[in-house]
Coordinates of C-alpha atoms in Angstrom, one line a residue:
X1 CA 10.4 -15.5 -10.4
X2 CA 7.1 -15.3 -8.6
X3 CA 5.5 -12.1 -7.4
X4 CA 4.2 -12.5 -3.9
X5 CA 2.9 -9.0 -3.4
X6 CA 3.3 -5.2 -3.7
X7 CA 3.1 -2.7 -0.9
X8 CA 2.2 0.9 -1.9
X9 CA 2.6 3.7 0.6
X10 CA 0.4 6.7 -0.1
X11 CA -1.2 9.6 1.7
X12 CA -4.8 8.9 0.7
X13 CA -5.5 5.2 1.0
X14 CA -9.2 5.3 0.0
X15 CA -8.5 7.1 -3.2
X16 CA -6.0 4.4 -4.5
X17 CA -8.3 1.7 -3.1
X18 CA -11.2 2.9 -5.2
X19 CA -8.9 3.1 -8.3
X20 CA -7.8 -0.5 -7.9
X21 CA -11.4 -1.6 -7.2
X22 CA -12.4 -0.1 -10.5
X23 CA -9.4 -1.5 -12.4
X24 CA -9.4 -5.0 -10.9
X25 CA -13.2 -5.3 -10.4
X26 CA -12.5 -6.5 -6.9
X27 CA -13.4 -5.1 -3.5
X28 CA -10.5 -3.9 -1.3
X29 CA -10.5 -5.1 2.3
X30 CA -9.5 -2.4 4.7
X31 CA -10.0 1.2 5.9
X32 CA -8.3 4.7 5.7
X33 CA -5.0 3.3 7.1
X34 CA -4.7 0.0 5.2
X35 CA -6.3 -1.8 2.3
X36 CA -5.5 -5.1 0.6
X37 CA -6.4 -7.0 -2.6
X38 CA -5.9 -10.7 -3.0
X39 CA -5.2 -11.5 -6.6
X40 CA -4.8 -15.2 -7.2
X41 CA -2.0 -15.9 -4.7
X42 CA -0.4 -12.5 -5.0
X43 CA -1.7 -9.3 -3.5
X44 CA -1.6 -5.5 -3.3
X45 CA -1.3 -3.8 0.1
X46 CA -1.9 -0.1 0.4
X47 CA -0.7 1.7 3.6
X48 CA -1.1 5.2 4.8
X49 CA 2.1 7.2 4.8
X50 CA 1.2 8.6 8.2
X51 CA 0.8 5.2 9.7
X52 CA 4.1 4.0 8.2
X53 CA 5.9 7.0 9.7
X54 CA 4.3 6.7 13.1
X55 CA 4.1 2.9 13.5
X56 CA 6.7 1.4 11.2
X57 CA 9.4 4.1 10.8
X58 CA 12.3 1.8 11.8
X59 CA 11.3 -0.9 9.3
X60 CA 11.1 1.7 6.5
X61 CA 13.8 4.1 7.5
X62 CA 16.4 2.7 5.1
X63 CA 14.0 3.5 2.1
X64 CA 13.8 7.2 3.3
X65 CA 17.6 7.3 3.5
X66 CA 17.9 5.9 -0.1
X67 CA 15.4 8.5 -1.3
X68 CA 12.9 5.9 -2.4
X69 CA 10.2 7.2 0.0
X70 CA 9.8 11.0 0.4

């Protein structure tokens, strides 16, 4: 199995971006809504919860129903 990437949805993107910058010793590419890290063919994407709710709610609605996202 190969990991292609991880998507994290959080309320404060810059806070988690700074955390991963410190841990990975990499600069994140993005802003307050979205940030990404490329890690040797895999990646970490960090999205604002507000942006997900407003712009991508239909794509993520099944996760809210299952209780994965709250």
